[in-house]
Every structure is written in C-alpha cells, then in structure tokens.
Amino acid sequence: MRGELYIKRDMPFDLYEINILEASDNDLIKISEEMGLALNLEEMKAIKAYFSHKGRNPSDVELQTIGQTWSEHCYHKTFKGIIILPDGREIKSLFKTFIARATYELNKPWCISVFEDNAGIIRFERDYGIAVKVETHNHPSSIEPFGGAATGIGGVIRDILGVWADPIACMDVLGFGPLDYDYSRLPSGIKHPKYIFRGVIAGIGHYGNNMGIPIVNGAIYFDESYVGNVVVYCGCVGILPISKYVKKAKAGDHLVLAGDRTGRDGIHGVTFASLELTEKSEEVSRPAVQIANPIEEEKLRRAIIAVRDQELATSITDLGGGGLSSAVGETAYKFGCGAIVNLDKVPLKYTNIAPWEIYISESQERMLLTVPEHNLDRVIEIFRSEDVEATSIGRLTGDKVLRIYYRGHIVAEIDIPFLFSPPVAKRHARIVKPKLNEPHLEKPSDLTGDLLRILSSPNVASKESIVRTYDHEVKGNTVLKPFCGKNNGPSDAAVLKPLDDSWRGIVISCGLNPRYGKIDAYWMAASAIDEAIRNNVAVGGRRISLLDNFVWGNPEKPDRLGSLVKACMACYRFAKGFGTPFISGKDSLYNESPLGPVAPTLLITAIGIVPDTRRIVSMDLKEPGNLLYIVGQTYNELGGSEYYRLKGYLGRNVPKVRLREAKRNMRVIRRAIDRGLVRACHDISEGGLAVAAAEMSIAGGLGLEIWLKHVPYAAPIRREDYIMFSESNSRFLAEVPESSREEFETIAKGVRYALIGRVRKDELFIIYGLNDEPAITTDINELCNAWKRTFPWG
Amino acid sequence: MKRGEIRVCIIRVGGTNCDAETKRSFEDLGVKASIYHVNEIFRKRELLAEHQILVFPGGFSYGDYVRAGAILAKTIMARIGAEIKAFIDEGKPILGICNGFQVLVEAGLLPGLNGISQYPEAALATNVPSGYRCMWVYLRHENSGKCAFTWLIPRGAVLRMPVAHAEGRFVLPKEKDLFNRLIGNDQIVFRYCCENGEPAEGRFPANPNGSFYDIAGICNPDGTIFGLMPHPERAYYYWQLPDWTRMKNPPRYGDGKLIFESIIKYVMKKF
C-alpha cells in the first residue's frame, strides 16, 4: 500500500512533503506535471535517487527549487546537452562546440567577460567597458502582450545592472503574425496578431520611455509562423568602468534583496517557457506573466550605480527567471559557497504566500547583492535614499549547502553541487531538407508596381509610426537615430556617443532572416550574421562582436533540433570567419503552438565601435550629381525574398555568404568611409537593390537613376526583376561625390563593384533595364507614399 | 553676477530621467549645476536659496500616476511651497522641461495669471492623435523679449527641437478668458510651426499633440517661470540633430543652447 503523493507537514503555514521515495515512474511524471516542474522522467528519477540517498522526501520548496534550476530556460539543457546525429555521431554541447568555440579561438583581447555573467562585456576605451545582453520574452508576450513585452525590457535592463553597468540603450526585435490574419482561422486560445502587436508595442514603449532608456535599434517582422508564437527580443547596452566590475563574494557576505516586493506574479515563468503553448496556456500560465513597474527599476538603477561607485558590494545579480531560487543558487554556486536564506525576511506584497512561492516568484524589479557585514548599513541607506526597499535575507556560507528557513523551520536543504548537475539531456537530431522548387515566373509586366508593392509590404514598409512611440533620444547621446534624412529613412544601425569627453561611439545593428530559415537554417544563420555585420559596417562600425539569440521549436523533436544544429554550425564558421566573436546569447526553444513551430529564427545583434562619431555615414542621399556605386556581386538568390513572397512563392535559392568576398566588400566600405569618400551608404537586404536604392532616395528627398546593365554578377542573370530584387548578401550601395571617384575606385580594386547610378537634381526615380530602356519610372512622392502607407500615424 | 558663480538646482525624484543631460547642457556653458533628489531638498530646505536657477527636468515623476507631474507638483508645493514662493519673488528663474512643464502647470505656477494658483489653471492633456511620440518639431518664438529664457532669441525666429511625450496638449478652460490674458501678457513663448515658420494650425505632425493655438511653451506674466514640452537639452549639440550627417559644415550647437544661454545671461544681468 503506497502512501499519499503529497503530505501536508504539520506547520503553521503551507508546506508539503512530496512522497517521491514511494513514487512509481508514472507518479513521478504526475508530480512533475501537477507541480508545474516541466521535468522529464529521467530528471525526476535523478531527484528521487538523490533523496533516497538522503533517506527522506523532499519538501515542495526543494522540488520547486530543483525544477526551476533545471529548467530549459535557466539551464539551457539543449545547448549544454548531448545531441545524437542520424549517423550516430554525438555533439557534446552545441554551445561549446560551435558558439563559444568561435569566441575562444578568436581570443580577442577586448573581450572582458563572455558567456559568464548576466551580460557580455567588451572594452570600449580607457577603463570603460560595454555590457550587452539580448533576451527573449515570447511565451509571456503571447499570453499577456503588454506585460510580457514590458517585463522583457525590464528583465534585460536588469541583466545589464547585474554586471554593474549603467544601461544606456535598448533594442527590440519583434515577430508577429500577419496583422490581417483571418480571425476564423485562429485556433482557440490563440490571440489575434493585431491584439498582440498593439500590446507588445505599447509594453516596450511603456518600460523604455518610463525608465528613460532610449530604444535605438530594432526590427519588426511579420510571418505566418508567428501567429501562434509571438517573438519578442529585448536587448540592452550598458557602460561601466571595468575596474568597478566586482564579483568576489565570499562566505559570510549578506544576501541583500533590493527593489520591489515579492508577490505571486511570475510563478513558474521559466517552466512555462520550457513548454509548448496550448489552448490551456492562458488559464494555466497567466500567473506566469509578471507585472512591470519601470519607475521602481529606475530608482533601483540609481541606487545600484551608487553602490557600485562606492564599492560597497562584492557581487550582484538580477532576479529574473526562477526568482530567488536562481539568483541565490547561482550566486552560491559561482563563488563556491552555500547559503542560508530566511524567507520570512523577504518583503511581500501581501501575506499568505506559501514559502515555495516566495522562493520562485518572478516578481519584477528585484536585484540580489552580496554585501560584507561592515557595509550592510551603508548599502541599505543608499537604497533607502532612493525610496527603494533593501533587506538582508540571509548569508553566504562556507559549506556548499543551501538551507532555507521559514518562521524558524527549515524548509529546504539541498547540496549546491547537486543542484547544478542535472542529468545531461540526450536528444536526437535529424536533418530534414524541405522539398522546395524555384518558381517559374512570367516576365513581369509592371516592375514599377512590383517595387511599390514591395515597399508597402509589412516587412519592408516604414515602421516610423510605431518606432516613434519609443523615446530613442532620451539621455541625449543618440548620434545616429533610427530615422535619418529629410523623410525619415531607415538607418542601418544606431550610433551612441556615451562619454561626454570622447568622440568614440558604439554602433548597434541587427540581422534577422526568418524566411530563409524555412529553406535552410544554415544559410539563414549565415545571412543573419552577414546582415548584422554589414549594417554595422555601413555606418562606419568596426571591431564587431556578436550576440546570438535563437528562437526555435521544440528541441525534443528531431527535425527542429536538426535545423538548430545546422544554424549553430553556421554560427561557428561565420563568426570565426568574420573575426567577430560571440559575447553573449540566449536560446528560446519550445516556441510551438497548435499551429506548429516558429520558422527557425536567429537574431544576430552586432556591437561595433567607431573611433570618431563625427565621421559616421547615414543612408540618405545627400547631393545631386553624386555617383552611386554598388559593392559586391549579385547572384540569382531570390529564395525567401520579398519578391518571391509578393508573387506567392518561397523558392529555393536562398542567399549564401561567401566569406572572402564578404570580408573584402566590408573592408572597402570601411576604408572609403574612413577617408571621407562616402556621403551615404546603405546595405542591400530585404527587397534587394531596388528597395535599398528607393529607401536612399526617399530618405534624402533626392531622385536617382540606375543602370542595371552595370550591376556585377557572378553568373549571368538575364532577368531585370531578379537583378533588382535578389537578396544576395554582403552588398552595399554607396554615394560618392564625383571628386572622390578616383580614390574610391582605387580602394575598391580587388572586389566586384560598379558605378551604377547618379543622384538626380529632380525627384524622379528611374531604373534603366538591361536594354537601357527605363524598367522602373516613378518619383519620390510615389515611393514615399508606398513605403509609408502600411503603418499610418494615429 | 559672474557666470562661474551661478548655481543651478535640478530636482529629481523616482521616474525623472532627463536630469543628466540637462545638467550637462548647463555645465557646458560654465555654470555649476547640481542634481538633488527631492528628499534631499526636503531635508535641507535652505538648499534652494543657495541656487539662482531651478529646473524640473523631463521624465515620469512618480510614474506620472494620477496625472503627469501631479504628484511631484503637490509634494513640492506642500513641502517647500514657501521656499518656492520666495525663489519666485526674488525673480529667480524656474524652468520646466516636458514633465517639468507638467509639474509647473499642476503646481499652479504656470500660467500663473494671478500669482501661484492653488489649483491648476490649465492642463497638458493627452495627445491628439493619442499616444507617446518622439519626434522633431519646429517652434516659432512668439515672445517679445521679457521671457528670461528666450530673450536672446529674436521674435519670429524658428527653432528646432524634439518632443517626446504622451501628454503635451496644452488646453485652457474656455469660459475664463484666460487665452486673451495670456496673449495680452505676452506669455506665449513657443508655438509649433512648419519648417518655414507658418503656424501649424493644429495640424499633425507640425503640431505633434493637438495643442491649443499650437502652444509649445509658456511663461508666467513676469517671464521668470517657463515651461515647454520640447527638449532643449536634446538639441544642444549639433550631433544631436536628426540630420546633422547631411550637413557639410554643421554648426557646433543646436537651437536648444539658446535657451540655456538666455537663462544664464539673464541671471548674470539681474543678480
């Protein structure tokens, strides 16, 4: 006769013992589900074995703590686990084999801290470092778009505070389903893309604006595969004196919890993020979405910077996924300590919260500092002076055991080493090549109309009415803003000048090509890397480092995992090849709904440097009579292109990246910008050459003429539409004054480039076809209207 | 008074977020600017008198709960109302930028037709079209020269600065004839306009928030208290301009500098 699974302990508060010792395999799975642990049988068995050895059952606090720590979200089991390929070969860890390997092999001296802490840190100048982090907040945003997106921004800002850096800019890259998606096709439990879109945009603006951190860079992408799973990437850049980057906690230090009070919001956020979304997600997981309070975080920021500057604390980390359980556990583990936590010291929003809930709640705007005894009063006083609550909730100990007390009773006692050695996940991968064909398109009859329609397509159209709901210039240091020129053209990258006494700048750009992911995850990843870097180079960036953020389907399904492996392979090859190390990254898996998985989506964020912000280049055409050059050659690569999408196809010829060519093209652009030869530069991406040229023309309010027959290609492309709309990587358009022609061409020697056009005095936009007849004839007004009508003001 | 002796008091509270760049703009002009948390001012009330210029910078004071700027306004008037009044009586200038403008209106300091009003006489209502917007606008200077914050700027001059707010639509109660008194007192300082200086006449985007009579900034009858929605501190250096990369020989400064320069020169002259 077995006993009950859950036994209430005789305590003056809610505490259950889980009868794991007598539990069958079925019971173990039941426990995992009922308690929302999202652990599999193997992991539950490991827990059973641990407690069998101890000869006792775990408490709910213990089991929940393990569940949080071992979740995909916190532990990244897939990236750290073993992957078995169809031929039997094993990949020990995707992360080490591909992502981190590129960084360690490149071994750049300016990488200060990579993959170790809450954010990657690189050197900026003198003692200053730049901290960068990008996170995803997809799952909560699909349940509660406003709160989910707002806390996404809030969370990534805390990651920056968690390395003692002062946040100076945010980024957001969003993926939604089509806004005109048919309501009747929406499965029950899934919210309409328009609702999600509005909520997410408002949430991001709410947090960034209120906290006074400019949102300077981003992208908005629409794809059918995001109907069931919204994609919300939130990034943050901070600056810190590297000498103040202190991480040296030791036994005896106080664990100081600072910020907002703890409530029931955000229970099981991480385990929720490690599951697929279902019809019931709304009901079951609503409490998993946290509540945002940006003003609290703004106060927290001021206090933390003061504590940092006075060097009063020995370490800091944020409370994000897993709440206290992650923050305390990771702090103790990192410094080889144990910890004692008194849960009744934790300030609560309301009473009657069970101890396990206090310990794993993901209430926002909280940070954990370790503070030596002799500094405790001063630290708490600094927080108090900013109207922020700070409390010592326990101490680090020397024995590598986590002990949690509540009202004088011990409610958990776990060995820290056990907590951080979950069973290694073993997963099978299968590489599936989708059966795709190149379409046979009729020769187009109305290329002007096609260009205007592509300009109006949601993925290309101006997002000005949305992006201007974010403050992108608070702090007054945004040198290149999201929009430039006369008519608010789309800047390739944002540039910040963070120090008053230096002209040195930070260049922030991104790359994202989910449609390529539907064809080939490898080239999708390669293209994202190329795009992020070339956006950076186009304004004058260099010494570039990268962040990788994967949004993928369920990795327990072999085909999803197979494409993930391919993407990681590309990450290694191209990061290494470009000499651009990864400094931080994150993965969000299990992005599946009844509508299926998301398109394999990799966001690459590129962080570059400009030695002198006065020499950067924007993308708007500057002066009539100037010459327009294309750098880089065009291939017949329209797979996944906007042009094929317009015609109703996906295609197969996905853009590839040829490293040697790409690096040479970028070197030419960088040199030409450095010598002051380039008045405007724009990267060629979605919509190809024609769209890039149109955007430059719109932005500058100046007409342009282009001769297609001069465009360099690798193998003859006899179709005008293909040359205009191919999305081959590593290409740039550059506006060069006649007087700099010779010097520019000297620099460009050795790469494929050509003089293809000239800036006009009037407002006409003409592309001459291969036979020298105008293939496209329009003007700036028409282009501008097409580009701006999709997302009108108001 | 010498430039170097001038002390600027910039007040902040939880949610204030434009204090650092405001301080930077003042200090670039050679005066000493300090940022104080209101709690510090409340503890040391005599602090205020040691300064010649008082600034309420942009942000979301106390989260802008209730109404934008309302809580900070009431807190200030309740805790250091007497000190504020003394400051004003001495003719010392008070500047409110964006959220600071909202604070000055909520505090009854602006428009200030009959001195300090116990209740707000005007409001900065939610934008029309609604929503937060961050964009550059043109402003026409309307004041004849008594406004201490713009007296160096010729009347009719067109300036360019960014706005970034959700509640900036200046409105007045119709029935009280306040508008004519504002005009009569020469209290209207900036109006939103088109690039060529023509009035925006309420049309978006030249008028970014639907503000009555395109009002972007007003001063009190004495010209010593000034509030504006646009951010001069974000238009201080040339590289903050949205199109500086188009300029072959960009100027060193943006139009925002004129405001800081005016205040400082006013104080140098007056004290």
mmCIF file of N, CA, C and O in Angstrom, chain A residues 333-380:
data_model
loop_
_atom_site.group_PDB
_atom_site.id
_atom_site.type_symbol
_atom_site.label_atom_id
_atom_site.label_comp_id
_atom_site.label_asym_id
_atom_site.label_seq_id
_atom_site.Cartn_x
_atom_site.Cartn_y
_atom_site.Cartn_z
ATOM 1 N N TYR A 333 26.715 29.031 -6.059
ATOM 2 C CA TYR A 333 27.465 28.088 -6.903
ATOM 3 C C TYR A 333 28.701 28.753 -7.495
ATOM 4 O O TYR A 333 29.808 28.220 -7.462
ATOM 5 N N LYS A 334 28.496 29.966 -8.009
ATOM 6 C CA LYS A 334 29.574 30.681 -8.686
ATOM 7 C C LYS A 334 30.765 30.954 -7.764
ATOM 8 O O LYS A 334 31.914 30.905 -8.182
ATOM 9 N N PHE A 335 30.474 31.250 -6.510
ATOM 10 C CA PHE A 335 31.558 31.607 -5.585
ATOM 11 C C PHE A 335 31.945 30.436 -4.678
ATOM 12 O O PHE A 335 32.621 30.627 -3.675
ATOM 13 N N GLY A 336 31.485 29.243 -5.024
ATOM 14 C CA GLY A 336 31.861 28.050 -4.257
ATOM 15 C C GLY A 336 31.355 28.071 -2.829
ATOM 16 O O GLY A 336 32.024 27.577 -1.915
ATOM 17 N N CYS A 337 30.190 28.668 -2.624
ATOM 18 C CA CYS A 337 29.646 28.802 -1.276
ATOM 19 C C CYS A 337 28.373 27.996 -1.120
ATOM 20 O O CYS A 337 27.884 27.373 -2.067
ATOM 21 N N GLY A 338 27.849 28.036 0.088
ATOM 22 C CA GLY A 338 26.481 27.628 0.348
ATOM 23 C C GLY A 338 25.700 28.876 0.703
ATOM 24 O O GLY A 338 26.230 29.986 0.602
ATOM 25 N N ALA A 339 24.455 28.695 1.131
ATOM 26 C CA ALA A 339 23.690 29.883 1.505
ATOM 27 C C ALA A 339 22.631 29.536 2.530
ATOM 28 O O ALA A 339 22.103 28.422 2.561
ATOM 29 N N ILE A 340 22.365 30.513 3.387
ATOM 30 C CA ILE A 340 21.221 30.417 4.293
ATOM 31 C C ILE A 340 20.255 31.520 3.897
ATOM 32 O O ILE A 340 20.653 32.675 3.740
ATOM 33 N N VAL A 341 19.006 31.149 3.690
ATOM 34 C CA VAL A 341 18.004 32.147 3.317
ATOM 35 C C VAL A 341 16.864 32.086 4.323
ATOM 36 O O VAL A 341 16.367 31.002 4.639
ATOM 37 N N ASN A 342 16.473 33.246 4.829
ATOM 38 C CA ASN A 342 15.308 33.324 5.704
ATOM 39 C C ASN A 342 14.152 33.925 4.920
ATOM 40 O O ASN A 342 14.088 35.131 4.711
ATOM 41 N N LEU A 343 13.252 33.058 4.499
ATOM 42 C CA LEU A 343 12.186 33.539 3.613
ATOM 43 C C LEU A 343 11.285 34.561 4.281
ATOM 44 O O LEU A 343 10.682 35.393 3.604
ATOM 45 N N ASP A 344 11.184 34.500 5.624
ATOM 46 C CA ASP A 344 10.297 35.492 6.249
ATOM 47 C C ASP A 344 10.875 36.902 6.225
ATOM 48 O O ASP A 344 10.179 37.865 6.516
ATOM 49 N N LYS A 345 12.147 37.033 5.847
ATOM 50 C CA LYS A 345 12.728 38.374 5.722
ATOM 51 C C LYS A 345 12.355 39.016 4.385
ATOM 52 O O LYS A 345 12.529 40.207 4.190
ATOM 53 N N VAL A 346 11.883 38.219 3.447
ATOM 54 C CA VAL A 346 11.583 38.751 2.117
ATOM 55 C C VAL A 346 10.340 39.637 2.190
ATOM 56 O O VAL A 346 9.285 39.172 2.614
ATOM 57 N N PRO A 347 10.460 40.921 1.814
ATOM 58 C CA PRO A 347 9.281 41.805 1.867
ATOM 59 C C PRO A 347 8.229 41.340 0.854
ATOM 60 O O PRO A 347 8.550 41.094 -0.310
ATOM 61 N N LEU A 348 7.003 41.208 1.325
ATOM 62 C CA LEU A 348 5.949 40.661 0.471
ATOM 63 C C LEU A 348 4.915 41.723 0.116
ATOM 64 O O LEU A 348 4.690 42.663 0.860
ATOM 65 N N LYS A 349 4.284 41.505 -1.049
ATOM 66 C CA LYS A 349 3.210 42.406 -1.466
ATOM 67 C C LYS A 349 1.956 42.169 -0.629
ATOM 68 O O LYS A 349 1.159 43.063 -0.423
ATOM 69 N N TYR A 350 1.753 40.924 -0.219
ATOM 70 C CA TYR A 350 0.606 40.563 0.590
ATOM 71 C C TYR A 350 0.962 39.285 1.336
ATOM 72 O O TYR A 350 1.927 38.620 0.995
ATOM 73 N N THR A 351 0.194 38.964 2.371
ATOM 74 C CA THR A 351 0.541 37.787 3.179
ATOM 75 C C THR A 351 -0.031 36.531 2.540
ATOM 76 O O THR A 351 -0.617 36.566 1.470
ATOM 77 N N ASN A 352 0.131 35.426 3.238
ATOM 78 C CA ASN A 352 -0.426 34.158 2.767
ATOM 79 C C ASN A 352 0.190 33.655 1.483
ATOM 80 O O ASN A 352 -0.503 33.128 0.626
ATOM 81 N N ILE A 353 1.463 33.885 1.303
ATOM 82 C CA ILE A 353 2.142 33.290 0.168
ATOM 83 C C ILE A 353 2.938 32.114 0.715
ATOM 84 O O ILE A 353 3.661 32.257 1.701
ATOM 85 N N ALA A 354 2.796 30.965 0.081
ATOM 86 C CA ALA A 354 3.499 29.772 0.565
ATOM 87 C C ALA A 354 5.001 29.961 0.367
ATOM 88 O O ALA A 354 5.425 30.664 -0.552
ATOM 89 N N PRO A 355 5.803 29.332 1.233
ATOM 90 C CA PRO A 355 7.257 29.514 1.126
ATOM 91 C C PRO A 355 7.806 29.205 -0.274
ATOM 92 O O PRO A 355 8.658 29.934 -0.780
ATOM 93 N N TRP A 356 7.310 28.149 -0.898
ATOM 94 C CA TRP A 356 7.865 27.816 -2.229
ATOM 95 C C TRP A 356 7.551 28.913 -3.226
ATOM 96 O O TRP A 356 8.338 29.198 -4.128
ATOM 97 N N GLU A 357 6.391 29.563 -3.048
ATOM 98 C CA GLU A 357 6.030 30.639 -3.972
ATOM 99 C C GLU A 357 6.954 31.853 -3.777
ATOM 100 O O GLU A 357 7.369 32.478 -4.743
ATOM 101 N N ILE A 358 7.260 32.151 -2.531
ATOM 102 C CA ILE A 358 8.178 33.269 -2.261
ATOM 103 C C ILE A 358 9.517 33.009 -2.944
ATOM 104 O O ILE A 358 10.106 33.880 -3.556
ATOM 105 N N TYR A 359 9.937 31.743 -2.855
ATOM 106 C CA TYR A 359 11.281 31.438 -3.325
ATOM 107 C C TYR A 359 11.401 31.409 -4.843
ATOM 108 O O TYR A 359 12.468 31.670 -5.381
ATOM 109 N N ILE A 360 10.336 31.098 -5.548
ATOM 110 C CA ILE A 360 10.468 31.033 -7.015
ATOM 111 C C ILE A 360 9.709 32.147 -7.736
ATOM 112 O O ILE A 360 9.751 32.231 -8.961
ATOM 113 N N SER A 361 9.019 33.014 -7.002
ATOM 114 C CA SER A 361 8.274 34.096 -7.649
ATOM 115 C C SER A 361 9.199 34.932 -8.520
ATOM 116 O O SER A 361 10.355 35.188 -8.170
ATOM 117 N N GLU A 362 8.683 35.334 -9.671
ATOM 118 C CA GLU A 362 9.477 36.157 -10.577
ATOM 119 C C GLU A 362 8.997 37.602 -10.570
ATOM 120 O O GLU A 362 9.064 38.301 -11.582
ATOM 121 N N SER A 363 8.500 38.057 -9.429
ATOM 122 C CA SER A 363 8.131 39.470 -9.308
ATOM 123 C C SER A 363 9.287 40.308 -9.830
ATOM 124 O O SER A 363 10.450 39.985 -9.601
ATOM 125 N N GLN A 364 8.940 41.400 -10.500
ATOM 126 C CA GLN A 364 9.954 42.169 -11.221
ATOM 127 C C GLN A 364 10.703 43.163 -10.327
ATOM 128 O O GLN A 364 10.380 43.325 -9.150
ATOM 129 N N GLU A 365 11.659 43.838 -10.941
ATOM 130 C CA GLU A 365 12.378 44.952 -10.328
ATOM 131 C C GLU A 365 13.041 44.565 -9.005
ATOM 132 O O GLU A 365 12.923 45.258 -8.004
ATOM 133 N N ARG A 366 13.685 43.411 -8.990
ATOM 134 C CA ARG A 366 14.421 42.992 -7.791
ATOM 135 C C ARG A 366 15.848 42.599 -8.188
ATOM 136 O O ARG A 366 16.067 42.066 -9.275
ATOM 137 N N MET A 367 16.784 42.913 -7.314
ATOM 138 C CA MET A 367 18.183 42.546 -7.550
ATOM 139 C C MET A 367 18.728 41.929 -6.264
ATOM 140 O O MET A 367 18.276 42.255 -5.167
ATOM 141 N N LEU A 368 19.713 41.062 -6.429
ATOM 142 C CA LEU A 368 20.355 40.438 -5.267
ATOM 143 C C LEU A 368 21.815 40.857 -5.219
ATOM 144 O O LEU A 368 22.553 40.651 -6.185
ATOM 145 N N LEU A 369 22.210 41.448 -4.099
ATOM 146 C CA LEU A 369 23.603 41.851 -3.932
ATOM 147 C C LEU A 369 24.215 41.055 -2.794
ATOM 148 O O LEU A 369 23.518 40.678 -1.857
ATOM 149 N N THR A 370 25.513 40.811 -2.887
ATOM 150 C CA THR A 370 26.190 40.260 -1.711
ATOM 151 C C THR A 370 26.997 41.382 -1.096
ATOM 152 O O THR A 370 27.736 42.090 -1.792
ATOM 153 N N VAL A 371 26.819 41.568 0.203
ATOM 154 C CA VAL A 371 27.396 42.726 0.870
ATOM 155 C C VAL A 371 28.104 42.273 2.145
ATOM 156 O O VAL A 371 27.504 41.576 2.978
ATOM 157 N N PRO A 372 29.360 42.658 2.312
ATOM 158 C CA PRO A 372 30.049 42.314 3.559
ATOM 159 C C PRO A 372 29.373 43.012 4.742
ATOM 160 O O PRO A 372 28.848 44.116 4.592
ATOM 161 N N GLU A 373 29.426 42.343 5.869
ATOM 162 C CA GLU A 373 28.772 42.840 7.093
ATOM 163 C C GLU A 373 29.029 44.326 7.337
ATOM 164 O O GLU A 373 28.109 45.106 7.578
ATOM 165 N N HIS A 374 30.302 44.756 7.198
ATOM 166 C CA HIS A 374 30.621 46.127 7.582
ATOM 167 C C HIS A 374 30.062 47.178 6.632
ATOM 168 O O HIS A 374 30.087 48.353 6.933
ATOM 169 N N ASN A 375 29.584 46.753 5.453
ATOM 170 C CA ASN A 375 28.996 47.729 4.519
ATOM 171 C C ASN A 375 27.473 47.680 4.486
ATOM 172 O O ASN A 375 26.846 48.471 3.781
ATOM 173 N N LEU A 376 26.905 46.746 5.230
ATOM 174 C CA LEU A 376 25.473 46.481 5.091
ATOM 175 C C LEU A 376 24.625 47.737 5.329
ATOM 176 O O LEU A 376 23.754 48.075 4.535
ATOM 177 N N ASP A 377 24.915 48.439 6.431
ATOM 178 C CA ASP A 377 24.089 49.608 6.759
ATOM 179 C C ASP A 377 24.162 50.669 5.671
ATOM 180 O O ASP A 377 23.163 51.279 5.316
ATOM 181 N N ARG A 378 25.368 50.877 5.147
ATOM 182 C CA ARG A 378 25.518 51.924 4.131
ATOM 183 C C ARG A 378 24.777 51.551 2.850
ATOM 184 O O ARG A 378 24.154 52.394 2.208
ATOM 185 N N VAL A 379 24.836 50.286 2.479
ATOM 186 C CA VAL A 379 24.136 49.848 1.267
ATOM 187 C C VAL A 379 22.630 50.046 1.436
ATOM 188 O O VAL A 379 21.955 50.600 0.555
ATOM 189 N N ILE A 380 22.122 49.636 2.578
ATOM 190 C CA ILE A 380 20.677 49.757 2.786
ATOM 191 C C ILE A 380 20.276 51.232 2.823
ATOM 192 O O ILE A 380 19.232 51.618 2.297
#
